[in-house]
GROMACS .gro file of C-alpha atoms in nm:
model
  321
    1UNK     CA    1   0.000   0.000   0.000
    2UNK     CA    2   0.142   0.339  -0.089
    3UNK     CA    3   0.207   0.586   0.193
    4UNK     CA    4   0.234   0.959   0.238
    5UNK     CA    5   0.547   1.129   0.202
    6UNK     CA    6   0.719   1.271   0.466
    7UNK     CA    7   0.922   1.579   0.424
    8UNK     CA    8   1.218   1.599   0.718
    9UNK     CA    9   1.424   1.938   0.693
   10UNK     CA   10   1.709   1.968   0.864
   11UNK     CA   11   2.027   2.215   0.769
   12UNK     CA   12   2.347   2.212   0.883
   13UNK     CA   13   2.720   2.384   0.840
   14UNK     CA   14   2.847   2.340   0.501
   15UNK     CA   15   3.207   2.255   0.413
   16UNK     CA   16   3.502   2.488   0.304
   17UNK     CA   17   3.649   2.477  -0.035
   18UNK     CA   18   3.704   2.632  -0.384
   19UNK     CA   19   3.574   2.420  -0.598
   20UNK     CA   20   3.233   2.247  -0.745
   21UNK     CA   21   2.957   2.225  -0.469
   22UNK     CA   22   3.214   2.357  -0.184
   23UNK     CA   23   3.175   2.709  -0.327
   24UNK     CA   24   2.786   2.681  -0.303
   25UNK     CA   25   2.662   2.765   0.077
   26UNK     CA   26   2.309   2.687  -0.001
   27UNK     CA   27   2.105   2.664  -0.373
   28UNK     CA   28   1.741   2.634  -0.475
   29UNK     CA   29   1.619   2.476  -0.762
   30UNK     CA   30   1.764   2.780  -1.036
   31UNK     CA   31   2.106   2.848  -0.887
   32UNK     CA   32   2.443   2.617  -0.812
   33UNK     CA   33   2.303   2.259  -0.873
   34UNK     CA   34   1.954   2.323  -0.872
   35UNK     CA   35   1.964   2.414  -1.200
   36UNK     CA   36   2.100   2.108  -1.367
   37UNK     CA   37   1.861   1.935  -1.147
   38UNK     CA   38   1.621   2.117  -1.418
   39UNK     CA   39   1.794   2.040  -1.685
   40UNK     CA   40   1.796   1.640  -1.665
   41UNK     CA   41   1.464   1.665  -1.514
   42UNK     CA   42   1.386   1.835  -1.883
   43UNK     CA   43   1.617   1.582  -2.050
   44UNK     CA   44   1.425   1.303  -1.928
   45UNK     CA   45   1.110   1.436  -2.073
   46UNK     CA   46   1.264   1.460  -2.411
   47UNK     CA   47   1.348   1.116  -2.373
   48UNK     CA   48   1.017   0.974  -2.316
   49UNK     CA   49   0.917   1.163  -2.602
   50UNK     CA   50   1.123   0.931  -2.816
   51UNK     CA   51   1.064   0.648  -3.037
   52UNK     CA   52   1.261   0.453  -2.877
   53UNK     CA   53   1.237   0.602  -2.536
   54UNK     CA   54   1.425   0.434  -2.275
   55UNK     CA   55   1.267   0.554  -1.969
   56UNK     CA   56   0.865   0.688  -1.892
   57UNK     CA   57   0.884   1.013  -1.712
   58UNK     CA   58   0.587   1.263  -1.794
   59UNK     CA   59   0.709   1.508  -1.506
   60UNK     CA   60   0.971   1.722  -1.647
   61UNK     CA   61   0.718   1.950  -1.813
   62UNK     CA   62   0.576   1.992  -1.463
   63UNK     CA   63   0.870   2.059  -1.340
   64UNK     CA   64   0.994   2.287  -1.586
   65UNK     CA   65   0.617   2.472  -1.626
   66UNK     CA   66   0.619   2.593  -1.249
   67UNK     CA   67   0.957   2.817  -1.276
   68UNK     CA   68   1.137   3.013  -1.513
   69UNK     CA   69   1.430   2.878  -1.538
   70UNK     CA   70   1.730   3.081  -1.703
   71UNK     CA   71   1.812   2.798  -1.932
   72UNK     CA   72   1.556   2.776  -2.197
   73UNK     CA   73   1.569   2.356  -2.183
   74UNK     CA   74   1.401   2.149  -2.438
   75UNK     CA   75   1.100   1.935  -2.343
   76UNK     CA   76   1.078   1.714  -2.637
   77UNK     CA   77   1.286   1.553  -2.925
   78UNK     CA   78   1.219   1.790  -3.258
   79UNK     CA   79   1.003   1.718  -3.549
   80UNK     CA   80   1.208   1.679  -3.870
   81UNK     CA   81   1.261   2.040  -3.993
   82UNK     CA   82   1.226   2.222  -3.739
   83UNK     CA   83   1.479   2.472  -3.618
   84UNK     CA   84   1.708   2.372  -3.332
   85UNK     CA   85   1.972   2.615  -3.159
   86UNK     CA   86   2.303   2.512  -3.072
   87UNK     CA   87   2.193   2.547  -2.723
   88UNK     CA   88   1.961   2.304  -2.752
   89UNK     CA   89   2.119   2.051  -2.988
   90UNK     CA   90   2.347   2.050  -2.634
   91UNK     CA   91   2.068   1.905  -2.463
   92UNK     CA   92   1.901   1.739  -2.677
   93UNK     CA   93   2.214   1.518  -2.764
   94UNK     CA   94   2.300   1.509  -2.370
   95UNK     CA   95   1.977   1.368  -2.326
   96UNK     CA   96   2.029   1.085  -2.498
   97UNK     CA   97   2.285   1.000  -2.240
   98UNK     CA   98   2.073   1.069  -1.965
   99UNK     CA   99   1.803   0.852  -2.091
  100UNK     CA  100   2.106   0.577  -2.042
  101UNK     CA  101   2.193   0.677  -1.722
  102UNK     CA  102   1.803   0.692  -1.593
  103UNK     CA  103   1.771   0.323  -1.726
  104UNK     CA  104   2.096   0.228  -1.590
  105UNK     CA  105   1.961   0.313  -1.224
  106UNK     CA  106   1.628   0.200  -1.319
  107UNK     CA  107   1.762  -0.133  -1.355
  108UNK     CA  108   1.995  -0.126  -1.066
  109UNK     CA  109   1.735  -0.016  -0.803
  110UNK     CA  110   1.445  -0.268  -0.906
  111UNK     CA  111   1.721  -0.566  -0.922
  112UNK     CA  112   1.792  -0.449  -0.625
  113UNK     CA  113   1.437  -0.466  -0.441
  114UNK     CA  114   1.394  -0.774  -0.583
  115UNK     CA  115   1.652  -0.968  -0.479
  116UNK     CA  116   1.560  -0.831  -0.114
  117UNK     CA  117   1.687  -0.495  -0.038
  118UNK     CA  118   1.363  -0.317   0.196
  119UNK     CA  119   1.569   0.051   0.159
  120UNK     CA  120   1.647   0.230  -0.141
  121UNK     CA  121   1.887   0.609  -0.059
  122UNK     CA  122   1.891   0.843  -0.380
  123UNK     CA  123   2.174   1.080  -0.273
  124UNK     CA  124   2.177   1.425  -0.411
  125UNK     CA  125   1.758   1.345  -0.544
  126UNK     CA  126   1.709   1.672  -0.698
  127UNK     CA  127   1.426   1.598  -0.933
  128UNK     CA  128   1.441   1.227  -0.918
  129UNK     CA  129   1.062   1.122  -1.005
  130UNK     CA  130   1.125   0.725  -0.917
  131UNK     CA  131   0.897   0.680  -0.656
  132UNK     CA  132   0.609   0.798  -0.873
  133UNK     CA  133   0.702   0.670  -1.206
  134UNK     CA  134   0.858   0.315  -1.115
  135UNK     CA  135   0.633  -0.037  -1.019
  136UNK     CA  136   0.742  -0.095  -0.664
  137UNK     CA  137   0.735  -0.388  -0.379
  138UNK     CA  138   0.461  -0.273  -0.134
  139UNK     CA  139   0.738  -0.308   0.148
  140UNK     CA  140   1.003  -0.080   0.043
  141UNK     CA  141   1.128   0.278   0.163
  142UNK     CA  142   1.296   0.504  -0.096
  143UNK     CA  143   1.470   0.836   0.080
  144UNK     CA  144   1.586   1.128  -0.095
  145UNK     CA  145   1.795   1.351   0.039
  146UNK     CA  146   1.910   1.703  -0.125
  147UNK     CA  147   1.881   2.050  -0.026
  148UNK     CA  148   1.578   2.150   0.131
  149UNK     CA  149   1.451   2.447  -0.102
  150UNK     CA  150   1.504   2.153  -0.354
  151UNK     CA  151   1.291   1.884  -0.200
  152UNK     CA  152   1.024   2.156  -0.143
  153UNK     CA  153   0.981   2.297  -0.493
  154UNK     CA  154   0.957   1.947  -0.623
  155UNK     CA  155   0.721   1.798  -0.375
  156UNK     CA  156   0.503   2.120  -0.453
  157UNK     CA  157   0.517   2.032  -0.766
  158UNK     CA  158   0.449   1.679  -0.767
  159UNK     CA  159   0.132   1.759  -0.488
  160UNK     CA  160  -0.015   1.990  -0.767
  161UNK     CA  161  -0.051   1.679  -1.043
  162UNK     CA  162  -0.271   1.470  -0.760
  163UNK     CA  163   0.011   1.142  -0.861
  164UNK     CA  164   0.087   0.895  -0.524
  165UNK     CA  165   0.400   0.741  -0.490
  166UNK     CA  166   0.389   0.404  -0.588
  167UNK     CA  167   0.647   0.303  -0.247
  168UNK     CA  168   0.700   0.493   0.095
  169UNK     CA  169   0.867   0.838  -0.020
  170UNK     CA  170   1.053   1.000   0.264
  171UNK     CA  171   1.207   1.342   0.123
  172UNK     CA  172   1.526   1.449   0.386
  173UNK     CA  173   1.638   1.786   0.341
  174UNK     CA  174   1.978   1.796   0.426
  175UNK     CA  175   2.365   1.837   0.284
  176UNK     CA  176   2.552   1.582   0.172
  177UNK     CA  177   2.900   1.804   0.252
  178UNK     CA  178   2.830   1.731   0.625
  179UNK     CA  179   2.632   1.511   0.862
  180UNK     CA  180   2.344   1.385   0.663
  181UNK     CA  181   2.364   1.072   0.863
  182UNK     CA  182   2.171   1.199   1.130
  183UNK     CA  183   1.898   1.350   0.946
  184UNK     CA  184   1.870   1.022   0.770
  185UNK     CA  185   1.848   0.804   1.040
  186UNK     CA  186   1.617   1.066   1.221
  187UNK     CA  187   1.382   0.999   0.915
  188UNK     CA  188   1.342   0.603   0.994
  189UNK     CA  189   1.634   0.477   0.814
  190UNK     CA  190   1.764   0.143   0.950
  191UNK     CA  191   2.130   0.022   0.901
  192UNK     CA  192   2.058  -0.332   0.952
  193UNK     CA  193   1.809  -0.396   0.676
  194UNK     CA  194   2.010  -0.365   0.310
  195UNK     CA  195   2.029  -0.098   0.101
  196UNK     CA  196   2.023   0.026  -0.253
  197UNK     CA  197   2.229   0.369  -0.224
  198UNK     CA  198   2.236   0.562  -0.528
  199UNK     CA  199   2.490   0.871  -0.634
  200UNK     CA  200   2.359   0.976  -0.980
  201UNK     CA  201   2.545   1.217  -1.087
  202UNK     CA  202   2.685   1.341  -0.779
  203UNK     CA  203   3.060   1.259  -0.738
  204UNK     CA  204   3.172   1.499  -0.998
  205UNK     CA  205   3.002   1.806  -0.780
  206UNK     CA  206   3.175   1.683  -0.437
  207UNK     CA  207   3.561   1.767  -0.346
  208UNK     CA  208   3.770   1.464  -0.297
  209UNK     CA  209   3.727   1.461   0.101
  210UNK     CA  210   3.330   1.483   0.070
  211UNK     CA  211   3.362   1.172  -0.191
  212UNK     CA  212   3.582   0.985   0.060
  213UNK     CA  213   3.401   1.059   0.361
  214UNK     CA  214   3.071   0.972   0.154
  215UNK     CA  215   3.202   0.647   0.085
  216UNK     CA  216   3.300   0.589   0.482
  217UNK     CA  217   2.943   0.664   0.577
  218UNK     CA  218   2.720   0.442   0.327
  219UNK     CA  219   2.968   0.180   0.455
  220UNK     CA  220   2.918   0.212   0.791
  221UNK     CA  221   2.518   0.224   0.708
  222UNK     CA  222   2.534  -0.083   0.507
  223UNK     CA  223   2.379  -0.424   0.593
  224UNK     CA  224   2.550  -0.734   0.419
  225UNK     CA  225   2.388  -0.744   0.072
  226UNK     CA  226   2.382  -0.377  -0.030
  227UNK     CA  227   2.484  -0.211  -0.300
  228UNK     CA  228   2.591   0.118  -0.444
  229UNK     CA  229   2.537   0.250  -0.766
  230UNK     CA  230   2.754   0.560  -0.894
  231UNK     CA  231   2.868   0.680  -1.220
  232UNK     CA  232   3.230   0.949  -1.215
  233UNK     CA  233   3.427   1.134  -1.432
  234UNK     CA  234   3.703   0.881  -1.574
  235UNK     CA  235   3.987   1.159  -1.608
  236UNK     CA  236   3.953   1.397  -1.364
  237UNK     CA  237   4.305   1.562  -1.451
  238UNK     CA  238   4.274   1.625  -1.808
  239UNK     CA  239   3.972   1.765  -1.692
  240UNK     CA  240   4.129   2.011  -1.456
  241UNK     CA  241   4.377   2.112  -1.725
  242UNK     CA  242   4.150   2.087  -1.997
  243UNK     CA  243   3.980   2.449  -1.976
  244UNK     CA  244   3.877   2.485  -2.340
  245UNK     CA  245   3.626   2.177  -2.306
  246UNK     CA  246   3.498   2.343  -1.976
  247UNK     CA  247   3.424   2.657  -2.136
  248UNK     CA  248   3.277   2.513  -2.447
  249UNK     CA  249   3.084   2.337  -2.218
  250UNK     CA  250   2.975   2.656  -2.014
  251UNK     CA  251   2.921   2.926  -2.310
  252UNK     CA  252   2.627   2.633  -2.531
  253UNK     CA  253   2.505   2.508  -2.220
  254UNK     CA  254   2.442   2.834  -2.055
  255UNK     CA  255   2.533   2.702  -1.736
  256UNK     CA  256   2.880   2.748  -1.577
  257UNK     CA  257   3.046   2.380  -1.541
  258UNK     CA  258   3.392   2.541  -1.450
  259UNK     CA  259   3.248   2.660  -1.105
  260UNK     CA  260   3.012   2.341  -1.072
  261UNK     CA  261   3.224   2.062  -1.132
  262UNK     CA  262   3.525   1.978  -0.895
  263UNK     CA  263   3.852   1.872  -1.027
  264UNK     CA  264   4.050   1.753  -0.735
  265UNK     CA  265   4.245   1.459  -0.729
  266UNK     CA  266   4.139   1.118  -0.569
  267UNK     CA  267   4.162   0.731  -0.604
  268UNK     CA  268   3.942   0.550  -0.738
  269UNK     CA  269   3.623   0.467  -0.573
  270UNK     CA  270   3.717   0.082  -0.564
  271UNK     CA  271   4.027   0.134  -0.385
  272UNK     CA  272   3.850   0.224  -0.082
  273UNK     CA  273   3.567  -0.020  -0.171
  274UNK     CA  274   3.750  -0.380  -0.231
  275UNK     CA  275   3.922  -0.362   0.111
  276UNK     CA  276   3.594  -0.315   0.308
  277UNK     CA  277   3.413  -0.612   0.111
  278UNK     CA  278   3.237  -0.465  -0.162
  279UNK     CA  279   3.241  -0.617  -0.525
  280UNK     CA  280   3.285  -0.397  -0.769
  281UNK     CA  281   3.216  -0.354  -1.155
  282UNK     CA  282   3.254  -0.069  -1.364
  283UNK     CA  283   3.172   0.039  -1.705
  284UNK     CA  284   3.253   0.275  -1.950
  285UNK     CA  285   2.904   0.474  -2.079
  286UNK     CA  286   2.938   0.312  -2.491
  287UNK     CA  287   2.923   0.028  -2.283
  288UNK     CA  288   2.645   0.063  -2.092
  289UNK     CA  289   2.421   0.272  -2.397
  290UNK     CA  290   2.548  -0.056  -2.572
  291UNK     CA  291   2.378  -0.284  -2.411
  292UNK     CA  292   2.063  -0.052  -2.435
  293UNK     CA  293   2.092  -0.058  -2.781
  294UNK     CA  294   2.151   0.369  -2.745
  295UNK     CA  295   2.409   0.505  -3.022
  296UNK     CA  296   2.583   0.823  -2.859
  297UNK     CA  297   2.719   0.967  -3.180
  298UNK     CA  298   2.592   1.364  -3.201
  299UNK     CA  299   2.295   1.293  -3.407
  300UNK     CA  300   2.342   1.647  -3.506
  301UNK     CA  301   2.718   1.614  -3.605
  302UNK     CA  302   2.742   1.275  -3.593
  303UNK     CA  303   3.045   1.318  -3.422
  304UNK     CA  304   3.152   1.076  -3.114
  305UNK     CA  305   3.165   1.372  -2.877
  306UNK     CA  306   3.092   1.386  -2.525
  307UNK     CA  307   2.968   1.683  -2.384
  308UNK     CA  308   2.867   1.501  -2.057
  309UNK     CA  309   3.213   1.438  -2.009
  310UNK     CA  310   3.366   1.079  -2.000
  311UNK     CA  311   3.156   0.879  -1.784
  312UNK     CA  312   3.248   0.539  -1.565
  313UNK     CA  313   2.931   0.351  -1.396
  314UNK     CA  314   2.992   0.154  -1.111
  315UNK     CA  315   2.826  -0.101  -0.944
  316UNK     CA  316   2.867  -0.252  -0.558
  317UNK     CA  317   2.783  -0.480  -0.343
  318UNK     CA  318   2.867  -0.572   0.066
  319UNK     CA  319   2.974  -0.923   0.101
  320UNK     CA  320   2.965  -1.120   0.402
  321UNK     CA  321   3.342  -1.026   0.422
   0.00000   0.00000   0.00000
């Protein structure tokens, strides 16, 4: 039976830095963050508009209809003919990798549930519409935590189109840059039943001692049979030297990825992983949109591009040790 969501706010002291998410104090849904959070919300809608649409998510118009954003995002794939800007031959050719991401965790979270887990922990939600658009166990417990003038524009959002979560939503207002752990576990969270805990999209945002201490906590939270699902930027220091791609990046997306993204050094997630007794696979995004059937050429160019940046997607899991 679906149940209510619960909104839990809690704020606390955010972390020093000079980079990506460390520069950001606090963002709402058009600033910092927030606003890519509208920008793959919008990328998943012109995804489902496709033929052959990987994902079903009719919320991104909502979502984009109740603000005015400062990025004029597309909603929809075009109709042969018509115009397209450069701007938004950007995102419409980005979306096409987010439709492979949003399947990718689609398929990790429900193989998840199945094979037991009672607790799934989207990190960083934004406008993650699972809960509402996925077919869920009657028994499970999704959290998402992001900043609270985040969770609140989207559950206003989602109250206005009258649409019940299909599991038990619990929306935690918090910041991942300090102790979300306690705002988590105020919220009902239990360590000793396992977990699906999901970064999409996040790592690249966090400086290296957020990712680390991240890592340290989901650990520490884990029950024997959990697993972690993340994707990261596979070069992070041609990235920090390469300032031309950045700024291409910035000046047709309309959003500044310099300041957004953070570029320190640090190992490999599996490196802290494998000695604590989680599995790990990892895989390059051609070869996860290849097993989708997804062709990431710039259907506008048809150049191999990436203007998401080179992706890795990794998968975990806690062993009995």
């Amino acid at each position: 039976m679906c149940q209510r969501d619960a909104i839990l706010c809690r704020k606390f002291p955010h972390a020093e830095g000079n980079h990506g998410m460390a520069e950001q104090q606090t963002w709402d849904i058009v600033t910092g963050p927030g606003i890519t959070a509208l920008g793959i919300a919008a990328s998943r809608s012109v995804e489902s508009s496709m033929p052959d649409a990987l994902i079903d998510d009719p919320f991104g118009a909502e979502f984009l209809g109740a603000v005015d954003s400062p990025v004029p995002f597309p909603l929809r794939w075009p109709a042969e003919g018509e115009p397209v800007s450069d701007q938004h031959k950007l995102s419409l050719h980005t979306s096409r990798f987010i439709g492979v991401r949003s399947r990718f965790y689609d398929d990790v979270i429900l193989d998840a549930v199945r094979a037991g887990a009672g607790q799934v922990v989207l990190l960083a939600a934004g406008l993650d519409t699972r809960a509402f658009r996925l077919s869920w166990p009657s028994d499970v417990t999704l959290y998402e935590l992001d900043q609270p003038q985040v969770l609140a524009f989207k559950n206003d959002v989602l109250r206005g189109t009258r649409t019940a979560p299909g599991c038990r939503r619990v929306a935690v207002g918090t910041d991942l840059r300090e102790d979300w752990v306690g705002a988590l576990t105020a919220a009902g969270f239990l360590p000793t039943v396992p977990t699906v805990w999901v970064a999409e999209g996040l790592l690249g945002y966090l400086p290296a001692a957020a990712e680390e201490h991240l890592l340290r906590r989901i650990h520490q939270l884990s029950a024997v049979g959990s697993r972690l699902a993340l994707d990261r930027f596979a070069d992070l220091d041609r990235l920090a030297s390469d300032t031309a791609t950045l700024e291409q990046l910035s000046r047709r997306s309309g959003i500044e990825a310099r300041s957004l993204f953070n570029t320190e050094p640090r190992p490999h997630p599996a490196r802290w992983l494998y000695p604590n007794g989680w599995t790990v696979r990892e895989d390059d995004d051609t070869e996860v949109a290849d097993r989708y059937g997804r062709d990431l050429t710039d259907p506008f160019t048809g150049q191999a591009t990436r203007p998401w940046l080179d992706t890795r997607f990794l998968i975990a899991e806690l062993g009995r040790g």
